[in-house]
mmCIF file of C-alpha atoms in Angstrom:
data_model
loop_
_atom_site.group_PDB
_atom_site.id
_atom_site.type_symbol
_atom_site.label_atom_id
_atom_site.label_comp_id
_atom_site.label_asym_id
_atom_site.label_seq_id
_atom_site.Cartn_x
_atom_site.Cartn_y
_atom_site.Cartn_z
ATOM 1 C CA UNK L 241 15.847 10.674 16.174
ATOM 2 C CA UNK L 242 14.120 8.865 19.011
ATOM 3 C CA UNK L 243 11.124 6.952 17.701
ATOM 4 C CA UNK L 244 8.615 5.722 20.258
ATOM 5 C CA UNK L 245 5.706 3.726 18.887
ATOM 6 C CA UNK L 246 3.378 1.756 21.133
ATOM 7 C CA UNK L 247 0.860 -0.926 20.342
ATOM 8 C CA UNK L 248 0.599 -2.928 17.148
ATOM 9 C CA UNK L 249 1.643 -0.926 14.119
ATOM 10 C CA UNK L 250 2.106 -1.681 10.443
ATOM 11 C CA UNK L 251 4.255 0.986 8.820
ATOM 12 C CA UNK L 252 3.992 1.254 5.064
ATOM 13 C CA UNK L 253 5.883 3.542 2.736
ATOM 14 C CA UNK L 254 3.351 5.719 0.936
ATOM 15 C CA UNK L 255 5.347 5.444 -2.318
ATOM 16 C CA UNK L 256 4.587 1.688 -2.420
ATOM 17 C CA UNK L 257 0.774 1.498 -2.582
ATOM 18 C CA UNK L 258 0.703 -2.033 -4.011
ATOM 19 C CA UNK L 259 3.163 -3.636 -1.595
ATOM 20 C CA UNK L 260 2.641 -7.418 -1.665
ATOM 21 C CA UNK L 261 4.228 -7.933 1.742
ATOM 22 C CA UNK L 262 2.164 -5.134 3.292
ATOM 23 C CA UNK L 263 -0.975 -6.955 2.159
ATOM 24 C CA UNK L 264 0.356 -10.250 3.526
ATOM 25 C CA UNK L 265 1.000 -8.611 6.897
ATOM 26 C CA UNK L 266 -2.491 -7.115 6.957
ATOM 27 C CA UNK L 267 -4.028 -10.475 6.086
ATOM 28 C CA UNK L 268 -2.046 -12.282 8.778
ATOM 29 C CA UNK L 269 -2.873 -9.722 11.466
ATOM 30 C CA UNK L 270 -6.551 -9.801 10.485
ATOM 31 C CA UNK L 271 -6.547 -13.600 10.448
ATOM 32 C CA UNK L 272 -5.118 -13.590 13.994
ATOM 33 C CA UNK L 273 -7.775 -11.081 15.066
ATOM 34 C CA UNK L 274 -5.173 -8.519 16.098
ATOM 35 C CA UNK L 275 -6.066 -4.865 15.945
ATOM 36 C CA UNK L 276 -3.360 -2.588 14.604
ATOM 37 C CA UNK L 277 -2.747 0.883 13.295
ATOM 38 C CA UNK L 278 -1.438 1.483 9.800
ATOM 39 C CA UNK L 279 0.955 4.372 9.276
ATOM 40 C CA UNK L 280 1.678 5.546 5.739
ATOM 41 C CA UNK L 281 5.086 7.133 6.132
ATOM 42 C CA UNK L 282 7.010 9.539 3.981
ATOM 43 C CA UNK L 283 10.619 8.886 2.990
ATOM 44 C CA UNK L 284 12.024 10.922 5.890
ATOM 45 C CA UNK L 285 10.146 9.084 8.639
ATOM 46 C CA UNK L 286 10.797 5.721 6.982
ATOM 47 C CA UNK L 287 14.490 6.578 6.648
ATOM 48 C CA UNK L 288 14.705 7.480 10.329
ATOM 49 C CA UNK L 289 12.821 4.306 11.253
ATOM 50 C CA UNK L 290 15.223 2.159 9.208
ATOM 51 C CA UNK L 291 18.175 3.694 11.074
ATOM 52 C CA UNK L 292 16.607 2.779 14.401
ATOM 53 C CA UNK L 293 15.356 -0.671 13.368
ATOM 54 C CA UNK L 294 18.427 -1.557 11.267
ATOM 55 C CA UNK L 295 15.998 -2.971 8.694
ATOM 56 C CA UNK L 296 15.428 -1.861 5.117
ATOM 57 C CA UNK L 297 12.335 -3.984 4.576
ATOM 58 C CA UNK L 298 8.852 -2.773 3.789
ATOM 59 C CA UNK L 299 6.688 -2.877 5.780
ATOM 60 C CA UNK L 300 8.092 -2.332 9.240
ATOM 61 C CA UNK L 301 6.058 -4.027 11.967
ATOM 62 C CA UNK L 302 5.811 -3.213 15.644
ATOM 63 C CA UNK L 303 3.967 -5.501 18.032
ATOM 64 C CA UNK L 304 3.172 -4.385 21.572
ATOM 65 C CA UNK L 305 5.609 -1.491 21.153
ATOM 66 C CA UNK L 306 8.539 -3.736 20.125
ATOM 67 C CA UNK L 307 10.069 -3.822 16.655
ATOM 68 C CA UNK L 308 9.377 -7.181 14.977
ATOM 69 C CA UNK L 309 10.673 -6.611 11.446
ATOM 70 C CA UNK L 310 9.134 -7.479 8.109
ATOM 71 C CA UNK L 311 6.564 -10.064 7.004
ATOM 72 C CA UNK L 312 8.869 -13.064 7.511
ATOM 73 C CA UNK L 313 9.722 -11.812 10.998
ATOM 74 C CA UNK L 314 6.011 -11.438 11.775
ATOM 75 C CA UNK L 315 5.410 -15.070 10.766
ATOM 76 C CA UNK L 316 8.251 -16.125 13.095
ATOM 77 C CA UNK L 317 6.863 -13.903 15.858
ATOM 78 C CA UNK L 318 3.580 -15.823 15.760
ATOM 79 C CA UNK L 319 5.330 -19.202 15.567
ATOM 80 C CA UNK L 320 7.358 -18.373 18.681
ATOM 81 C CA UNK L 321 4.272 -17.010 20.430
ATOM 82 C CA UNK L 322 2.361 -20.236 19.690
ATOM 83 C CA UNK L 323 5.292 -22.376 20.812
ATOM 84 C CA UNK L 324 5.421 -20.627 24.202
ATOM 85 C CA UNK L 325 1.706 -21.143 24.927
#
């Protein structure tokens, strides 16, 4: 499956409504003032996404159309972004 997602996207698994790391990602993105789309995926889409991303973490995060990873990767993404400015 070819998955093309553009923009800033937070992909949650709909079977995990109380995901701590999903909430942390939302809080961080909101704190940074970044607009994003939230996708609540089913197990088939999430399974296909994990094959493409090579990550089994929830949530999956895409920034500017590029796969970032999970919450810890998002924190690193912002650290690297701040270091380069």
